[in-house]
JSON list of C-alpha atoms in Angstrom, two decimals:
[
{"chain": "S", "resi": 1, "resn": "MET", "atom": "CA", "xyz": [65.08, 138.64, 98.65]},
{"chain": "S", "resi": 2, "resn": "ILE", "atom": "CA", "xyz": [64.72, 136.44, 101.69]},
{"chain": "S", "resi": 3, "resn": "GLY", "atom": "CA", "xyz": [67.08, 133.49, 102.06]},
{"chain": "S", "resi": 4, "resn": "LEU", "atom": "CA", "xyz": [66.28, 130.48, 104.24]},
{"chain": "S", "resi": 5, "resn": "ALA", "atom": "CA", "xyz": [67.92, 127.69, 102.26]},
{"chain": "S", "resi": 6, "resn": "GLY", "atom": "CA", "xyz": [71.10, 127.28, 104.32]},
{"chain": "S", "resi": 7, "resn": "ALA", "atom": "CA", "xyz": [73.00, 126.59, 101.10]},
{"chain": "S", "resi": 8, "resn": "GLY", "atom": "CA", "xyz": [75.62, 129.31, 101.14]},
{"chain": "S", "resi": 9, "resn": "ARG", "atom": "CA", "xyz": [76.18, 132.16, 98.67]},
{"chain": "S", "resi": 10, "resn": "LEU", "atom": "CA", "xyz": [72.97, 132.00, 96.61]},
{"chain": "S", "resi": 11, "resn": "PHE", "atom": "CA", "xyz": [72.62, 135.80, 96.46]},
{"chain": "S", "resi": 12, "resn": "ASN", "atom": "CA", "xyz": [75.51, 136.41, 94.07]},
{"chain": "S", "resi": 13, "resn": "GLU", "atom": "CA", "xyz": [76.70, 139.79, 92.81]},
{"chain": "S", "resi": 14, "resn": "GLU", "atom": "CA", "xyz": [74.57, 139.60, 89.66]},
{"chain": "S", "resi": 15, "resn": "ALA", "atom": "CA", "xyz": [71.36, 138.96, 91.60]},
{"chain": "S", "resi": 16, "resn": "LEU", "atom": "CA", "xyz": [72.16, 141.73, 94.07]},
{"chain": "S", "resi": 17, "resn": "ARG", "atom": "CA", "xyz": [72.89, 144.23, 91.29]},
{"chain": "S", "resi": 18, "resn": "ILE", "atom": "CA", "xyz": [69.60, 143.37, 89.55]},
{"chain": "S", "resi": 19, "resn": "MET", "atom": "CA", "xyz": [67.78, 144.02, 92.83]},
{"chain": "S", "resi": 20, "resn": "ALA", "atom": "CA", "xyz": [69.56, 147.37, 93.13]},
{"chain": "S", "resi": 21, "resn": "LYS", "atom": "CA", "xyz": [68.75, 148.29, 89.53]},
{"chain": "S", "resi": 22, "resn": "ASN", "atom": "CA", "xyz": [65.02, 147.70, 89.98]},
{"chain": "S", "resi": 23, "resn": "ASN", "atom": "CA", "xyz": [64.58, 149.03, 93.54]},
{"chain": "S", "resi": 24, "resn": "GLU", "atom": "CA", "xyz": [65.73, 152.24, 95.18]},
{"chain": "S", "resi": 25, "resn": "ARG", "atom": "CA", "xyz": [66.04, 150.42, 98.54]},
{"chain": "S", "resi": 26, "resn": "PRO", "atom": "CA", "xyz": [66.30, 146.69, 97.78]},
{"chain": "S", "resi": 27, "resn": "ILE", "atom": "CA", "xyz": [65.39, 144.41, 100.69]},
{"chain": "S", "resi": 28, "resn": "ILE", "atom": "CA", "xyz": [68.04, 141.74, 101.27]},
{"chain": "S", "resi": 29, "resn": "PHE", "atom": "CA", "xyz": [67.42, 139.29, 104.13]},
{"chain": "S", "resi": 30, "resn": "PRO", "atom": "CA", "xyz": [69.88, 136.35, 104.14]},
{"chain": "S", "resi": 31, "resn": "MET", "atom": "CA", "xyz": [68.50, 134.55, 107.19]},
{"chain": "S", "resi": 32, "resn": "SER", "atom": "CA", "xyz": [70.44, 131.26, 107.11]},
{"chain": "S", "resi": 33, "resn": "ASN", "atom": "CA", "xyz": [72.77, 130.25, 109.95]},
{"chain": "S", "resi": 34, "resn": "PRO", "atom": "CA", "xyz": [75.67, 129.93, 110.57]},
{"chain": "S", "resi": 35, "resn": "THR", "atom": "CA", "xyz": [77.67, 132.59, 108.71]},
{"chain": "S", "resi": 36, "resn": "SER", "atom": "CA", "xyz": [79.09, 130.02, 106.28]},
{"chain": "S", "resi": 37, "resn": "LYS", "atom": "CA", "xyz": [75.52, 129.19, 105.17]},
{"chain": "S", "resi": 38, "resn": "MET", "atom": "CA", "xyz": [74.38, 132.80, 104.63]},
{"chain": "S", "resi": 39, "resn": "GLU", "atom": "CA", "xyz": [73.10, 133.62, 101.15]},
{"chain": "S", "resi": 40, "resn": "CYS", "atom": "CA", "xyz": [75.36, 136.69, 101.11]},
{"chain": "S", "resi": 41, "resn": "THR", "atom": "CA", "xyz": [77.32, 138.77, 103.58]},
{"chain": "S", "resi": 42, "resn": "PHE", "atom": "CA", "xyz": [76.50, 142.31, 104.66]},
{"chain": "S", "resi": 43, "resn": "ALA", "atom": "CA", "xyz": [79.53, 143.55, 102.73]},
{"chain": "S", "resi": 44, "resn": "ASP", "atom": "CA", "xyz": [78.37, 141.69, 99.59]},
{"chain": "S", "resi": 45, "resn": "ALA", "atom": "CA", "xyz": [74.93, 143.30, 99.75]},
{"chain": "S", "resi": 46, "resn": "MET", "atom": "CA", "xyz": [76.15, 146.81, 100.48]},
{"chain": "S", "resi": 47, "resn": "GLU", "atom": "CA", "xyz": [78.89, 146.86, 97.85]},
{"chain": "S", "resi": 48, "resn": "ALA", "atom": "CA", "xyz": [76.56, 145.51, 95.14]},
{"chain": "S", "resi": 49, "resn": "THR", "atom": "CA", "xyz": [73.77, 147.98, 95.97]},
{"chain": "S", "resi": 50, "resn": "GLN", "atom": "CA", "xyz": [76.00, 151.02, 96.69]},
{"chain": "S", "resi": 51, "resn": "GLY", "atom": "CA", "xyz": [74.93, 150.99, 100.33]},
{"chain": "S", "resi": 52, "resn": "ARG", "atom": "CA", "xyz": [71.21, 151.23, 99.50]},
{"chain": "S", "resi": 53, "resn": "ALA", "atom": "CA", "xyz": [70.08, 147.79, 100.66]},
{"chain": "S", "resi": 54, "resn": "ILE", "atom": "CA", "xyz": [67.72, 147.34, 103.59]},
{"chain": "S", "resi": 55, "resn": "PHE", "atom": "CA", "xyz": [69.55, 144.45, 105.20]},
{"chain": "S", "resi": 56, "resn": "ALA", "atom": "CA", "xyz": [68.93, 142.02, 108.04]},
{"chain": "S", "resi": 57, "resn": "CYS", "atom": "CA", "xyz": [70.51, 138.62, 108.57]},
{"chain": "S", "resi": 58, "resn": "GLY", "atom": "CA", "xyz": [70.42, 135.57, 110.78]},
{"chain": "S", "resi": 59, "resn": "SER", "atom": "CA", "xyz": [74.12, 135.64, 111.68]},
{"chain": "S", "resi": 60, "resn": "PRO", "atom": "CA", "xyz": [76.02, 138.58, 113.20]},
{"chain": "S", "resi": 61, "resn": "GLN", "atom": "CA", "xyz": [77.84, 140.87, 110.77]},
{"chain": "S", "resi": 62, "resn": "GLU", "atom": "CA", "xyz": [80.22, 143.78, 111.29]},
{"chain": "S", "resi": 63, "resn": "ASP", "atom": "CA", "xyz": [79.31, 147.32, 110.23]},
{"chain": "S", "resi": 64, "resn": "ILE", "atom": "CA", "xyz": [81.11, 148.50, 107.10]},
{"chain": "S", "resi": 65, "resn": "GLU", "atom": "CA", "xyz": [81.92, 151.55, 105.00]},
{"chain": "S", "resi": 66, "resn": "ALA", "atom": "CA", "xyz": [80.20, 151.03, 101.63]},
{"chain": "S", "resi": 67, "resn": "LEU", "atom": "CA", "xyz": [80.88, 152.96, 98.43]},
{"chain": "S", "resi": 68, "resn": "GLY", "atom": "CA", "xyz": [77.74, 154.86, 97.45]},
{"chain": "S", "resi": 69, "resn": "PRO", "atom": "CA", "xyz": [76.86, 157.64, 94.99]},
{"chain": "S", "resi": 70, "resn": "ASN", "atom": "CA", "xyz": [78.25, 160.24, 97.42]},
{"chain": "S", "resi": 71, "resn": "GLY", "atom": "CA", "xyz": [81.38, 158.38, 98.45]},
{"chain": "S", "resi": 72, "resn": "ARG", "atom": "CA", "xyz": [81.96, 156.03, 101.35]},
{"chain": "S", "resi": 73, "resn": "THR", "atom": "CA", "xyz": [79.02, 155.71, 103.75]},
{"chain": "S", "resi": 74, "resn": "HIS", "atom": "CA", "xyz": [78.85, 154.02, 107.16]},
{"chain": "S", "resi": 75, "resn": "CYS", "atom": "CA", "xyz": [76.35, 151.15, 107.04]},
{"chain": "S", "resi": 76, "resn": "SER", "atom": "CA", "xyz": [75.08, 149.28, 110.12]},
{"chain": "S", "resi": 77, "resn": "ALA", "atom": "CA", "xyz": [74.17, 145.61, 109.95]},
{"chain": "S", "resi": 78, "resn": "SER", "atom": "CA", "xyz": [71.00, 144.34, 111.64]},
{"chain": "S", "resi": 79, "resn": "GLN", "atom": "CA", "xyz": [70.72, 140.83, 113.02]},
{"chain": "S", "resi": 80, "resn": "ALA", "atom": "CA", "xyz": [67.16, 139.50, 112.93]},
{"chain": "S", "resi": 81, "resn": "ASN", "atom": "CA", "xyz": [67.39, 137.65, 116.23]},
{"chain": "S", "resi": 82, "resn": "ASN", "atom": "CA", "xyz": [64.60, 136.44, 118.49]},
{"chain": "S", "resi": 83, "resn": "MET", "atom": "CA", "xyz": [66.40, 137.96, 121.49]},
{"chain": "S", "resi": 84, "resn": "TYR", "atom": "CA", "xyz": [64.62, 141.21, 120.61]},
{"chain": "S", "resi": 85, "resn": "ILE", "atom": "CA", "xyz": [61.24, 139.60, 121.30]},
{"chain": "S", "resi": 86, "resn": "PHE", "atom": "CA", "xyz": [61.42, 136.50, 123.49]},
{"chain": "S", "resi": 87, "resn": "PRO", "atom": "CA", "xyz": [62.78, 138.00, 126.76]},
{"chain": "S", "resi": 88, "resn": "GLY", "atom": "CA", "xyz": [60.20, 140.80, 126.83]},
{"chain": "S", "resi": 89, "resn": "LEU", "atom": "CA", "xyz": [57.38, 138.55, 125.65]},
{"chain": "S", "resi": 90, "resn": "ALA", "atom": "CA", "xyz": [58.08, 135.89, 128.27]},
{"chain": "S", "resi": 91, "resn": "PHE", "atom": "CA", "xyz": [58.67, 138.47, 131.01]},
{"chain": "S", "resi": 92, "resn": "GLY", "atom": "CA", "xyz": [55.46, 140.35, 130.24]},
{"chain": "S", "resi": 93, "resn": "ALA", "atom": "CA", "xyz": [53.46, 137.12, 130.20]},
{"chain": "S", "resi": 94, "resn": "PHE", "atom": "CA", "xyz": [55.09, 136.04, 133.49]},
{"chain": "S", "resi": 95, "resn": "LEU", "atom": "CA", "xyz": [54.28, 139.32, 135.22]},
{"chain": "S", "resi": 96, "resn": "ALA", "atom": "CA", "xyz": [50.70, 139.28, 133.92]},
{"chain": "S", "resi": 97, "resn": "GLN", "atom": "CA", "xyz": [50.15, 135.81, 135.42]},
{"chain": "S", "resi": 98, "resn": "GLY", "atom": "CA", "xyz": [47.55, 135.10, 132.77]},
{"chain": "S", "resi": 99, "resn": "ASN", "atom": "CA", "xyz": [46.56, 131.72, 131.41]},
{"chain": "S", "resi": 100, "resn": "VAL", "atom": "CA", "xyz": [47.66, 132.11, 127.78]},
{"chain": "S", "resi": 101, "resn": "VAL", "atom": "CA", "xyz": [50.16, 133.86, 125.51]},
{"chain": "S", "resi": 102, "resn": "SER", "atom": "CA", "xyz": [47.77, 135.04, 122.83]},
{"chain": "S", "resi": 103, "resn": "ASP", "atom": "CA", "xyz": [48.35, 136.10, 119.22]},
{"chain": "S", "resi": 104, "resn": "HIS", "atom": "CA", "xyz": [47.48, 139.64, 120.31]},
{"chain": "S", "resi": 105, "resn": "MET", "atom": "CA", "xyz": [50.29, 139.60, 122.88]},
{"chain": "S", "resi": 106, "resn": "ILE", "atom": "CA", "xyz": [52.78, 138.24, 120.34]},
{"chain": "S", "resi": 107, "resn": "MET", "atom": "CA", "xyz": [51.80, 140.91, 117.80]},
{"chain": "S", "resi": 108, "resn": "ALA", "atom": "CA", "xyz": [52.14, 143.60, 120.48]},
{"chain": "S", "resi": 109, "resn": "ALA", "atom": "CA", "xyz": [55.69, 142.40, 121.14]},
{"chain": "S", "resi": 110, "resn": "ALA", "atom": "CA", "xyz": [56.58, 142.54, 117.44]},
{"chain": "S", "resi": 111, "resn": "GLU", "atom": "CA", "xyz": [54.99, 145.96, 116.93]},
{"chain": "S", "resi": 112, "resn": "ALA", "atom": "CA", "xyz": [56.82, 147.39, 119.94]},
{"chain": "S", "resi": 113, "resn": "LEU", "atom": "CA", "xyz": [60.22, 147.25, 118.21]},
{"chain": "S", "resi": 114, "resn": "PRO", "atom": "CA", "xyz": [59.93, 149.79, 115.35]},
{"chain": "S", "resi": 115, "resn": "SER", "atom": "CA", "xyz": [59.22, 152.71, 117.67]},
{"chain": "S", "resi": 116, "resn": "LEU", "atom": "CA", "xyz": [62.59, 152.15, 119.37]},
{"chain": "S", "resi": 117, "resn": "ILE", "atom": "CA", "xyz": [64.70, 152.67, 116.23]},
{"chain": "S", "resi": 118, "resn": "THR", "atom": "CA", "xyz": [66.28, 156.13, 116.30]},
{"chain": "S", "resi": 119, "resn": "GLU", "atom": "CA", "xyz": [66.57, 158.46, 113.31]},
{"chain": "S", "resi": 120, "resn": "GLY", "atom": "CA", "xyz": [70.33, 157.94, 113.34]},
{"chain": "S", "resi": 121, "resn": "GLU", "atom": "CA", "xyz": [69.91, 154.16, 113.22]},
{"chain": "S", "resi": 122, "resn": "LEU", "atom": "CA", "xyz": [67.50, 154.45, 110.31]},
{"chain": "S", "resi": 123, "resn": "LYS", "atom": "CA", "xyz": [69.95, 156.64, 108.40]},
{"chain": "S", "resi": 124, "resn": "ASN", "atom": "CA", "xyz": [72.64, 154.01, 108.93]},
{"chain": "S", "resi": 125, "resn": "GLY", "atom": "CA", "xyz": [70.35, 151.34, 107.51]},
{"chain": "S", "resi": 126, "resn": "ARG", "atom": "CA", "xyz": [69.34, 149.50, 110.68]},
{"chain": "S", "resi": 127, "resn": "VAL", "atom": "CA", "xyz": [66.18, 147.39, 110.61]},
{"chain": "S", "resi": 128, "resn": "PHE", "atom": "CA", "xyz": [66.26, 146.79, 114.38]},
{"chain": "S", "resi": 129, "resn": "PRO", "atom": "CA", "xyz": [67.41, 149.00, 117.26]},
{"chain": "S", "resi": 130, "resn": "SER", "atom": "CA", "xyz": [70.93, 148.56, 118.60]},
{"chain": "S", "resi": 131, "resn": "MET", "atom": "CA", "xyz": [71.48, 145.57, 120.88]},
{"chain": "S", "resi": 132, "resn": "GLU", "atom": "CA", "xyz": [73.42, 147.86, 123.20]},
{"chain": "S", "resi": 133, "resn": "ASN", "atom": "CA", "xyz": [70.01, 148.88, 124.58]},
{"chain": "S", "resi": 134, "resn": "ILE", "atom": "CA", "xyz": [68.62, 145.36, 124.88]},
{"chain": "S", "resi": 135, "resn": "ARG", "atom": "CA", "xyz": [67.51, 145.75, 128.52]},
{"chain": "S", "resi": 136, "resn": "SER", "atom": "CA", "xyz": [65.42, 148.85, 127.81]},
{"chain": "S", "resi": 137, "resn": "ILE", "atom": "CA", "xyz": [64.11, 147.18, 124.64]},
{"chain": "S", "resi": 138, "resn": "SER", "atom": "CA", "xyz": [63.01, 144.12, 126.64]},
{"chain": "S", "resi": 139, "resn": "ALA", "atom": "CA", "xyz": [61.34, 146.33, 129.25]},
{"chain": "S", "resi": 140, "resn": "HIS", "atom": "CA", "xyz": [59.43, 148.20, 126.54]},
{"chain": "S", "resi": 141, "resn": "VAL", "atom": "CA", "xyz": [58.35, 144.95, 124.87]},
{"chain": "S", "resi": 142, "resn": "ALA", "atom": "CA", "xyz": [57.20, 143.56, 128.24]},
{"chain": "S", "resi": 143, "resn": "CYS", "atom": "CA", "xyz": [55.07, 146.68, 128.85]},
{"chain": "S", "resi": 144, "resn": "GLU", "atom": "CA", "xyz": [53.38, 146.35, 125.47]},
{"chain": "S", "resi": 145, "resn": "VAL", "atom": "CA", "xyz": [52.75, 142.63, 126.05]},
{"chain": "S", "resi": 146, "resn": "ILE", "atom": "CA", "xyz": [51.19, 143.40, 129.43]},
{"chain": "S", "resi": 147, "resn": "LYS", "atom": "CA", "xyz": [48.91, 146.05, 127.92]},
{"chain": "S", "resi": 148, "resn": "ALA", "atom": "CA", "xyz": [47.82, 143.59, 125.24]},
{"chain": "S", "resi": 149, "resn": "ALA", "atom": "CA", "xyz": [47.12, 140.97, 127.90]},
{"chain": "S", "resi": 150, "resn": "ALA", "atom": "CA", "xyz": [45.08, 143.53, 129.85]},
{"chain": "S", "resi": 151, "resn": "ASP", "atom": "CA", "xyz": [43.05, 144.30, 126.70]},
{"chain": "S", "resi": 152, "resn": "GLU", "atom": "CA", "xyz": [41.98, 140.66, 126.69]},
{"chain": "S", "resi": 153, "resn": "GLY", "atom": "CA", "xyz": [41.35, 140.42, 130.44]},
{"chain": "S", "resi": 154, "resn": "ASN", "atom": "CA", "xyz": [44.38, 138.15, 130.74]},
{"chain": "S", "resi": 155, "resn": "VAL", "atom": "CA", "xyz": [46.08, 139.77, 133.75]},
{"chain": "S", "resi": 156, "resn": "SER", "atom": "CA", "xyz": [45.55, 138.23, 137.19]},
{"chain": "S", "resi": 157, "resn": "ASN", "atom": "CA", "xyz": [48.50, 139.82, 139.03]},
{"chain": "S", "resi": 158, "resn": "THR", "atom": "CA", "xyz": [46.74, 142.26, 141.38]},
{"chain": "S", "resi": 159, "resn": "PHE", "atom": "CA", "xyz": [49.87, 144.38, 141.92]},
{"chain": "S", "resi": 160, "resn": "LEU", "atom": "CA", "xyz": [50.29, 144.74, 138.18]},
{"chain": "S", "resi": 161, "resn": "ILE", "atom": "CA", "xyz": [46.61, 145.62, 137.76]},
{"chain": "S", "resi": 162, "resn": "ARG", "atom": "CA", "xyz": [47.13, 148.49, 140.22]},
{"chain": "S", "resi": 163, "resn": "ALA", "atom": "CA", "xyz": [50.19, 149.66, 138.30]},
{"chain": "S", "resi": 164, "resn": "LEU", "atom": "CA", "xyz": [48.24, 149.58, 135.04]},
{"chain": "S", "resi": 165, "resn": "ALA", "atom": "CA", "xyz": [45.49, 151.67, 136.60]},
{"chain": "S", "resi": 166, "resn": "LYS", "atom": "CA", "xyz": [48.02, 154.38, 137.50]},
{"chain": "S", "resi": 167, "resn": "GLY", "atom": "CA", "xyz": [49.21, 154.80, 133.93]},
{"chain": "S", "resi": 168, "resn": "GLU", "atom": "CA", "xyz": [52.13, 154.22, 131.58]},
{"chain": "S", "resi": 169, "resn": "GLU", "atom": "CA", "xyz": [54.92, 155.52, 133.82]},
{"chain": "S", "resi": 170, "resn": "GLU", "atom": "CA", "xyz": [53.88, 153.39, 136.79]},
{"chain": "S", "resi": 171, "resn": "LEU", "atom": "CA", "xyz": [53.71, 150.34, 134.53]},
{"chain": "S", "resi": 172, "resn": "LYS", "atom": "CA", "xyz": [57.26, 151.04, 133.32]},
{"chain": "S", "resi": 173, "resn": "ARG", "atom": "CA", "xyz": [58.49, 151.40, 136.90]},
{"chain": "S", "resi": 174, "resn": "TYR", "atom": "CA", "xyz": [56.79, 148.15, 137.92]},
{"chain": "S", "resi": 175, "resn": "VAL", "atom": "CA", "xyz": [58.40, 146.25, 135.04]},
{"chain": "S", "resi": 176, "resn": "GLN", "atom": "CA", "xyz": [61.85, 147.74, 135.67]},
{"chain": "S", "resi": 177, "resn": "ARG", "atom": "CA", "xyz": [61.67, 146.95, 139.40]},
{"chain": "S", "resi": 178, "resn": "HIS", "atom": "CA", "xyz": [61.05, 143.30, 138.63]},
{"chain": "S", "resi": 179, "resn": "MET", "atom": "CA", "xyz": [63.77, 142.89, 136.01]},
{"chain": "S", "resi": 180, "resn": "TYR", "atom": "CA", "xyz": [66.64, 140.61, 136.95]},
{"chain": "S", "resi": 181, "resn": "THR", "atom": "CA", "xyz": [69.99, 142.37, 137.28]},
{"chain": "S", "resi": 182, "resn": "PRO", "atom": "CA", "xyz": [73.10, 140.15, 137.29]},
{"chain": "S", "resi": 183, "resn": "ASP", "atom": "CA", "xyz": [74.90, 142.01, 140.07]},
{"chain": "S", "resi": 184, "resn": "TYR", "atom": "CA", "xyz": [76.15, 140.11, 143.11]},
{"chain": "S", "resi": 185, "resn": "ARG", "atom": "CA", "xyz": [77.64, 141.08, 146.44]},
{"chain": "S", "resi": 186, "resn": "SER", "atom": "CA", "xyz": [81.06, 139.60, 147.04]},
{"chain": "S", "resi": 187, "resn": "LEU", "atom": "CA", "xyz": [81.09, 136.74, 149.56]},
{"chain": "S", "resi": 188, "resn": "VAL", "atom": "CA", "xyz": [84.79, 137.30, 150.23]},
{"chain": "S", "resi": 189, "resn": "PRO", "atom": "CA", "xyz": [85.89, 140.48, 152.05]},
{"chain": "S", "resi": 190, "resn": "PRO", "atom": "CA", "xyz": [88.35, 142.66, 150.12]},
{"chain": "S", "resi": 191, "resn": "LEU", "atom": "CA", "xyz": [92.00, 141.89, 150.78]},
{"chain": "S", "resi": 192, "resn": "ASP", "atom": "CA", "xyz": [93.79, 144.51, 152.91]},
{"chain": "S", "resi": 193, "resn": "ASN", "atom": "CA", "xyz": [97.39, 144.47, 151.68]},
{"chain": "S", "resi": 194, "resn": "SER", "atom": "CA", "xyz": [98.53, 146.70, 154.55]},
{"chain": "S", "resi": 195, "resn": "LYS", "atom": "CA", "xyz": [97.93, 143.83, 156.99]},
{"chain": "S", "resi": 196, "resn": "MET", "atom": "CA", "xyz": [99.91, 141.27, 155.03]},
{"chain": "S", "resi": 197, "resn": "PRO", "atom": "CA", "xyz": [103.27, 140.10, 156.47]},
{"chain": "S", "resi": 198, "resn": "ALA", "atom": "CA", "xyz": [106.29, 141.88, 155.02]},
{"chain": "S", "resi": 199, "resn": "SER", "atom": "CA", "xyz": [107.50, 138.59, 153.54]},
{"chain": "S", "resi": 200, "resn": "HIS", "atom": "CA", "xyz": [104.45, 138.50, 151.21]},
{"chain": "S", "resi": 201, "resn": "HIS", "atom": "CA", "xyz": [105.22, 141.98, 149.85]},
{"chain": "S", "resi": 202, "resn": "GLN", "atom": "CA", "xyz": [108.78, 140.98, 149.02]},
{"chain": "S", "resi": 203, "resn": "ARG", "atom": "CA", "xyz": [107.85, 138.04, 146.79]}
]
């Protein structure tokens, strides 16, 4: 079931249990935002399906312990958010300096994600890789977008063309070197307390 109505709890317990009865791994995607408009919560879906649901949602949800056939099982929620795709897609297109973002490039970005899901994440029910690794995910997506652009002759960045010619590892290094890192040098020198007047230490 895929929910996009924005009308609240449309996926009730009865509907979820019917899905679980007829499917070993029922797919439950309540995509409406915000949380108050979701068709069901992660906890609703997991409890009704004994932790068997393949679940992704539009709003963030906490992981839970769901009661399954073998007792309580840890279940991880997946948020189907465009932050998995857009940064890497835009970054790859920017580095390529081509003249179009093609369907082939967009598909390459989408198809880059599944390979990043670990076995452990799959066992916990994740549909998408953990957001804790979003920078490496974005770098990987950018690389795949660049390769798709190159397939179509849509790369004009000569430095990137050289990196592509040297292989996968050089492409990864090129992308990582050009990623923005929000680290800044302090403009104010560190305060040396040893040089402060004694009166300041006594306050």
